[in-house]
Amino acid sequence: MSGDASDHVAPAAHRTFAVRIGELIRRPDIGGMAVVVGVKIGMVLLNFTLITLAARLLDPEAFGHYSILYSAAGLLCIVAAAGQEPFVLRMWNEMTAAGNAAKLKGALYFTLLLSLSGTVIVAIGLYFWASALVDGQTAITCVIYMMIVSVLQICMHLVRTEIGVASGDGAGNAIVGSVPVLYLLACLFSGTRPDTAHLFLALAVGAGLALLLQLYLIRGRILHRFPDFQRIRAVADYRLWLPRSVRFWLATSLEATNQYIDVIIIGYLMDPVIAGAYFVTVRLANLFAAAADSVNLFGTRHLPGLYYRGEQRALNKMLDSLAWITLAFSAIGLIGILVGGYFALLLINEPYAAYFPELLVLCLGTAALGTTRPSVIMLLLAGHEGRYLQIMAVCVVVRIAGFFLFVPHFGVMGAVATTAAAFALQSIVLRTADKALTGFDSSMFRLLLRRA
């Protein structure tokens, strides 16, 4: 008798568990985050492959120069975009929610004009600086890559928010990274040494192909929403848009400086070989931060619509989900680096394994900063670009000053310790500003308030 009862209970319990799992998977926030995580895992694997192949196939000095130029291109492509990544994201959500096709068209024209102008100006400066560091061919291909990827970043922001992360960041970054990986694999199997100029050319080709795809997707989406978009007369509000773009430009430029300037400074204070080793350490820490980037991608996809539609309950629920996911990712990432970071450095190139302690310190700072990614999104959505700009400016100045003070005496460890301290300070100030100005605690620490 008891055996029969247990046979009936077990299937029932199994069905209940299966139903709960199914309901969890069907939740829009969980399903959407699963897509984002899948995209980021693919990007992590592709970037790791690219770094490993480049570090092993290029000689140490050439890899150091590649690291410096790649970091400079990453910084300047965002500077050249003139703040149009967050601007176009904000205008798209505002104008589509209002059904204002005329103003949306004006905003897109404004973005095109400003970003192209910024790209040309920045490209000239990059060419003269790079020419003093490497040969002319490498400088030219680096500039071409920077120009294309600057426009690509804006387009991927728009595709991400309107179509999805897989179509935007997923497809875009997959194409950009695949071409140089294929080039390096061809060099590996043919026994030829790759050239830095050709590596940047491969990056530029990948970025160009990705840009064509993003433009095609944007065109199709606009015509789907507004079938007569081509006949609509554009309406612009330059008095409002230009100051807003300037604030966005300053904020994104400072953010990019915070992300990329370290490798350039290390190259200046020490030498390209050490800069290459530091670049590997930073990129591995950034791979750990890919989990936090998933939160950022998912947040910029969903939070603007909820915020501008005034759906407070849904917004709070989404912020709770992001906080739990951030907590899980931070714990998993730190454990993963602690267990496998040394072997990852060893796989990239044996001499880099000596920088495992530096990697651990840097990851602690990266984890601290990752806890406040949604806070940044909320500050920008609520129109507090000025305060965010002030926070970023102070943190960037502190970090750069720390580099010049500590790197000459403590080398790479001085750089990562400075970075970790600056990131921790930045996360504290961002959370405080978010709570004071938006009324939300969008950081991971909102979970502590819930428990209290």
XYZ file of C-alpha atoms in Angstrom:
452
model
C 0.000 0.000 0.000
C 2.726 2.472 1.016
C 4.690 1.554 -2.073
C 1.734 2.438 -4.291
C 1.301 5.788 -2.532
C 4.927 6.719 -3.061
C 4.623 5.822 -6.730
C 1.770 8.332 -7.053
C 3.489 11.082 -5.045
C 6.782 10.956 -6.932
C 5.322 11.617 -10.408
C 3.151 14.396 -8.956
C 6.162 16.034 -7.332
C 8.118 15.600 -10.542
C 5.337 17.254 -12.545
C 5.128 20.135 -10.068
C 8.873 20.725 -10.307
C 8.747 20.539 -14.098
C 5.855 23.009 -14.207
C 7.751 25.470 -12.011
C 10.857 25.203 -14.153
C 8.753 25.746 -17.270
C 7.085 28.803 -15.759
C 10.470 30.204 -14.774
C 11.875 29.747 -18.271
C 8.800 31.370 -19.825
C 9.178 34.512 -17.707
C 10.201 37.354 -20.068
C 12.964 38.640 -17.790
C 14.533 35.191 -17.260
C 14.163 34.165 -20.901
C 15.586 37.471 -22.093
C 18.514 37.235 -19.713
C 19.214 33.682 -20.903
C 19.573 35.025 -24.443
C 21.885 37.797 -23.238
C 24.040 35.355 -21.270
C 24.270 33.097 -24.304
C 25.398 36.040 -26.426
C 27.989 37.094 -23.849
C 29.353 33.548 -23.520
C 29.849 33.468 -27.275
C 31.584 36.855 -27.180
C 33.796 35.730 -24.291
C 34.930 32.620 -26.156
C 35.564 34.582 -29.348
C 37.541 37.317 -27.569
C 39.546 34.761 -25.608
C 40.407 32.955 -28.844
C 41.460 36.213 -30.508
C 43.657 37.268 -27.577
C 45.261 33.822 -27.290
C 46.067 33.555 -30.990
C 47.409 37.112 -31.178
C 49.552 36.708 -28.040
C 51.040 33.423 -29.264
C 51.569 34.281 -32.945
C 52.788 37.885 -32.698
C 56.193 38.544 -31.144
C 55.991 40.210 -27.688
C 56.782 43.722 -28.929
C 54.325 43.483 -31.831
C 51.621 42.201 -29.476
C 52.394 45.099 -27.147
C 51.934 47.588 -29.983
C 48.716 45.819 -30.998
C 47.479 46.081 -27.398
C 48.211 49.809 -27.234
C 46.645 50.561 -30.633
C 43.597 48.377 -29.951
C 43.031 50.188 -26.658
C 43.454 53.570 -28.348
C 40.982 52.597 -31.083
C 38.517 51.363 -28.450
C 38.768 54.656 -26.576
C 38.630 56.925 -29.609
C 35.769 55.128 -31.379
C 33.568 56.101 -28.435
C 34.930 59.654 -28.341
C 34.275 59.923 -32.087
C 30.652 58.805 -31.656
C 29.973 62.180 -29.982
C 27.687 60.735 -27.324
C 25.239 59.361 -29.861
C 25.042 55.833 -28.408
C 22.965 56.824 -25.351
C 21.390 59.731 -27.248
C 19.910 57.588 -30.013
C 18.781 55.028 -27.445
C 16.938 57.700 -25.477
C 15.435 59.401 -28.534
C 14.268 56.105 -30.022
C 12.386 55.150 -26.865
C 10.912 58.629 -26.390
C 9.803 59.132 -29.994
C 8.484 55.623 -30.640
C 6.510 55.734 -27.381
C 5.007 59.047 -28.545
C 4.574 57.872 -32.162
C 6.534 60.931 -33.358
C 8.115 59.730 -36.605
C 9.086 63.229 -37.759
C 11.170 63.965 -34.690
C 12.649 60.458 -34.760
C 13.803 61.049 -38.327
C 15.314 64.368 -37.317
C 17.128 62.715 -34.424
C 18.553 60.005 -36.700
C 19.813 62.629 -39.170
C 21.317 64.555 -36.268
C 23.077 61.412 -35.027
C 24.429 60.632 -38.496
C 25.834 64.138 -39.007
C 27.387 64.462 -35.564
C 28.910 60.975 -35.457
C 30.439 61.183 -38.937
C 31.920 64.601 -38.169
C 33.379 63.343 -34.906
C 34.785 60.235 -36.562
C 36.654 62.195 -39.237
C 38.151 64.630 -36.712
C 39.278 61.886 -34.334
C 40.648 59.758 -37.193
C 43.075 62.509 -38.188
C 44.472 62.752 -34.672
C 44.719 58.969 -34.304
C 46.656 58.642 -37.557
C 49.355 61.139 -36.558
C 49.712 59.605 -33.086
C 49.824 56.013 -34.374
C 52.305 56.913 -37.120
C 54.793 57.960 -34.453
C 54.418 54.557 -32.779
C 54.220 52.070 -35.680
C 54.614 51.954 -39.459
C 52.253 53.855 -41.745
C 50.337 50.802 -42.990
C 49.489 49.695 -39.455
C 48.453 53.240 -38.538
C 46.107 53.457 -41.546
C 44.399 50.107 -40.911
C 43.996 50.974 -37.228
C 42.323 54.266 -38.193
C 39.993 52.521 -40.658
C 38.974 50.028 -37.980
C 38.298 52.820 -35.478
C 36.138 54.775 -37.954
C 33.937 51.817 -38.861
C 33.497 50.500 -35.341
C 32.542 53.986 -34.096
C 29.444 54.013 -36.312
C 28.848 50.315 -35.641
C 28.576 50.867 -31.872
C 25.762 53.385 -32.384
C 23.878 51.036 -34.696
C 24.231 48.080 -32.327
C 22.788 50.186 -29.497
C 19.723 50.894 -31.615
C 19.273 47.318 -32.838
C 19.695 46.008 -29.284
C 16.891 48.130 -27.875
C 14.470 47.664 -30.776
C 15.072 44.109 -32.014
C 17.136 42.321 -29.393
C 20.588 41.647 -28.004
C 21.172 38.630 -30.248
C 20.632 40.670 -33.423
C 22.578 43.682 -32.145
C 25.554 42.885 -29.942
C 25.439 39.166 -30.686
C 25.545 39.214 -34.471
C 27.620 42.399 -34.629
C 30.422 41.290 -32.328
C 30.431 37.761 -33.747
C 31.140 39.087 -37.234
C 33.739 41.604 -36.029
C 35.652 38.962 -34.060
C 35.357 36.077 -36.509
C 37.296 37.677 -39.367
C 40.542 38.335 -37.398
C 40.284 34.894 -35.765
C 40.062 33.300 -39.209
C 43.054 35.368 -40.345
C 45.143 34.264 -37.358
C 44.100 30.626 -37.791
C 45.141 30.815 -41.449
C 48.549 32.133 -40.339
C 48.817 29.372 -37.734
C 48.094 26.530 -40.149
C 50.171 27.986 -42.975
C 53.154 28.592 -40.702
C 53.380 32.321 -41.511
C 53.812 35.074 -38.916
C 50.837 37.441 -38.810
C 51.280 41.144 -39.375
C 49.753 43.786 -37.081
C 48.582 45.846 -40.050
C 46.776 42.858 -41.558
C 45.263 42.018 -38.167
C 43.711 45.490 -37.940
C 42.603 45.169 -41.559
C 40.815 41.932 -40.654
C 39.148 43.720 -37.727
C 38.074 46.518 -40.077
C 36.616 44.056 -42.599
C 34.666 42.327 -39.834
C 33.389 45.670 -38.521
C 32.342 46.703 -42.040
C 30.352 43.513 -42.608
C 28.702 43.875 -39.196
C 27.802 47.501 -39.960
C 26.053 46.519 -43.197
C 23.950 43.969 -41.304
C 23.023 46.457 -38.567
C 21.999 49.126 -41.084
C 19.826 46.590 -42.906
C 18.102 45.597 -39.656
C 17.546 49.224 -38.618
C 16.038 50.126 -41.982
C 13.647 47.182 -41.851
C 12.544 47.990 -38.308
C 11.922 51.666 -39.032
C 9.806 50.856 -42.089
C 7.896 48.264 -40.063
C 7.001 50.853 -37.416
C 6.507 53.776 -39.806
C 5.746 52.530 -43.361
C 5.733 56.084 -44.766
C 8.947 57.059 -42.964
C 10.765 57.992 -46.180
C 8.100 60.588 -47.054
C 7.936 62.123 -43.579
C 9.645 65.486 -43.179
C 12.266 65.469 -40.438
C 11.785 67.749 -37.435
C 14.822 68.676 -35.351
C 15.321 70.343 -31.988
C 18.991 71.284 -32.045
C 18.735 73.573 -29.009
C 17.770 70.594 -26.871
C 19.710 67.846 -28.634
C 23.114 69.506 -28.905
C 23.586 70.248 -25.169
C 22.239 66.794 -24.344
C 24.676 65.203 -26.795
C 27.557 67.180 -25.313
C 26.748 65.822 -21.850
C 26.419 62.299 -23.245
C 29.691 62.744 -25.142
C 31.561 63.827 -22.033
C 30.053 60.968 -20.012
C 30.775 58.237 -22.588
C 34.252 59.631 -23.294
C 35.126 59.557 -19.610
C 33.705 56.036 -19.359
C 35.811 54.934 -22.319
C 38.868 56.639 -20.838
C 38.277 54.729 -17.631
C 38.123 51.483 -19.623
C 40.995 51.880 -22.107
C 43.488 54.504 -20.926
C 45.369 52.170 -18.585
C 47.056 50.132 -21.327
C 48.144 53.317 -23.110
C 49.620 54.782 -19.910
C 51.416 51.506 -19.083
C 52.931 51.549 -22.564
C 54.090 55.126 -22.015
C 55.475 54.632 -18.497
C 57.081 51.242 -19.129
C 57.326 49.521 -22.541
C 55.112 47.752 -25.135
C 55.974 44.267 -23.822
C 54.745 45.088 -20.302
C 51.744 46.863 -21.838
C 50.917 43.651 -23.703
C 51.068 41.617 -20.493
C 48.871 44.146 -18.702
C 46.471 44.127 -21.674
C 46.029 40.365 -21.306
C 45.329 40.754 -17.583
C 42.771 43.494 -18.221
C 41.060 41.566 -21.008
C 40.741 38.500 -18.789
C 39.241 40.668 -16.049
C 36.887 42.090 -18.664
C 35.889 38.549 -19.593
C 34.941 38.089 -15.955
C 33.013 41.357 -16.217
C 31.108 39.951 -19.193
C 28.520 38.679 -16.726
C 28.004 42.215 -15.458
C 27.907 43.398 -19.075
C 25.033 40.972 -19.615
C 23.109 42.880 -16.962
C 23.972 46.125 -18.743
C 22.851 44.807 -22.136
C 19.624 43.428 -20.732
C 18.987 46.591 -18.721
C 19.403 48.953 -21.672
C 17.078 46.690 -23.643
C 14.181 46.724 -21.121
C 14.553 49.488 -18.508
C 14.041 52.501 -20.844
C 10.633 51.300 -22.044
C 9.409 50.586 -18.501
C 10.730 53.921 -17.258
C 9.205 56.082 -20.011
C 5.861 54.259 -19.812
C 5.762 54.884 -16.057
C 5.368 51.201 -15.142
C 6.792 51.527 -11.618
C 5.821 48.069 -10.387
C 7.289 46.315 -13.410
C 10.377 48.521 -13.185
C 11.010 47.549 -9.558
C 10.488 43.888 -10.409
C 12.980 44.150 -13.248
C 15.539 45.847 -10.985
C 15.102 43.037 -8.441
C 15.756 40.451 -11.148
C 18.868 42.311 -12.302
C 20.142 42.507 -8.718
C 19.778 38.752 -8.156
C 21.416 37.978 -11.481
C 24.286 40.374 -10.702
C 24.832 38.673 -7.347
C 24.909 35.224 -8.929
C 27.211 36.285 -11.754
C 29.613 38.084 -9.400
C 29.967 35.025 -7.172
C 30.371 32.607 -10.086
C 32.832 34.913 -11.837
C 35.063 35.390 -8.819
C 35.121 31.656 -8.112
C 35.864 30.962 -11.772
C 38.807 33.374 -11.829
C 40.118 32.028 -8.517
C 40.048 28.447 -9.818
C 40.861 28.897 -13.500
C 42.478 32.315 -13.907
C 46.034 31.021 -13.595
C 45.459 28.353 -16.239
C 43.794 30.865 -18.566
C 46.868 33.107 -18.374
C 49.070 30.061 -18.918
C 47.077 29.089 -22.003
C 47.324 32.552 -23.539
C 51.096 32.610 -23.085
C 53.272 31.038 -20.410
C 55.015 34.252 -19.212
C 51.644 35.864 -18.437
C 50.879 33.305 -15.698
C 53.120 35.346 -13.380
C 50.420 38.045 -13.368
C 47.783 35.894 -11.659
C 47.883 37.896 -8.361
C 47.342 41.092 -10.368
C 44.391 39.449 -12.121
C 42.746 38.601 -8.788
C 43.078 42.174 -7.489
C 41.716 43.615 -10.723
C 38.729 41.253 -10.717
C 37.751 42.378 -7.212
C 37.552 45.960 -8.449
C 35.679 44.931 -11.576
C 33.173 42.988 -9.482
C 32.585 46.017 -7.245
C 31.906 48.243 -10.239
C 29.599 45.653 -11.794
C 27.204 45.870 -8.852
C 26.066 49.347 -9.958
C 25.559 48.885 -13.713
C 21.764 49.409 -13.469
C 22.383 52.564 -11.402
C 24.192 54.118 -14.358
C 21.301 53.287 -16.692
C 18.757 54.821 -14.302
C 20.784 58.007 -13.813
C 21.011 58.540 -17.569
C 17.336 57.709 -18.155
C 16.264 60.169 -15.458
C 18.225 62.983 -17.096
C 21.052 63.180 -14.552
C 23.869 63.043 -17.091
C 25.544 65.965 -15.339
C 25.911 64.175 -12.025
C 27.102 60.991 -13.714
C 29.615 63.099 -15.610
C 30.957 64.597 -12.378
C 31.346 61.161 -10.803
C 33.149 59.752 -13.822
C 35.451 62.777 -14.091
C 36.596 62.521 -10.481
C 37.159 58.753 -10.694
C 39.095 58.994 -13.964
C 41.350 61.741 -12.588
C 41.983 59.745 -9.390
C 42.799 56.622 -11.386
C 45.165 58.344 -13.828
C 46.930 60.148 -10.976
C 47.318 56.801 -9.210
C 48.911 55.303 -12.315
C 51.576 57.992 -12.519
C 52.170 57.783 -8.771
C 52.310 53.995 -8.265
C 53.172 52.336 -11.606
C 56.802 53.584 -11.728
C 57.388 52.053 -8.264
C 55.124 48.978 -8.206
C 54.653 48.163 -11.897
C 51.546 46.259 -12.970
C 50.470 45.591 -9.365
C 50.423 49.336 -8.747
C 48.160 49.778 -11.767
C 45.658 47.061 -10.823
C 45.531 48.150 -7.162
C 44.808 51.720 -8.258
C 42.123 50.499 -10.642
C 40.456 48.286 -8.036
C 40.359 51.118 -5.485
C 38.992 53.589 -8.045
C 36.287 51.139 -9.173
C 35.215 50.496 -5.574
C 34.979 54.244 -4.917
C 33.025 54.746 -8.131
C 30.484 52.055 -7.241
C 29.831 53.619 -3.814
C 29.302 57.106 -5.240
C 27.101 55.847 -8.105
C 24.803 53.997 -5.737
C 24.510 57.044 -3.474
C 23.675 59.325 -6.415
C 21.139 56.858 -7.821
C 19.251 56.655 -4.527
C 19.307 60.427 -4.000
C 18.349 61.535 -7.527
C 16.071 58.822 -8.941
C 14.501 57.456 -5.767
C 15.643 53.943 -6.702
C 18.419 51.785 -5.364
C 19.154 50.074 -8.660
C 22.346 48.400 -7.483
C 22.793 44.833 -6.331
C 22.595 46.078 -2.738
C 18.848 46.729 -3.051
C 18.560 43.063 -2.023
C 19.896 43.951 1.428
C 17.106 46.500 1.862
C 14.536 43.894 0.852
C 15.829 41.491 3.511
C 15.861 44.257 6.112
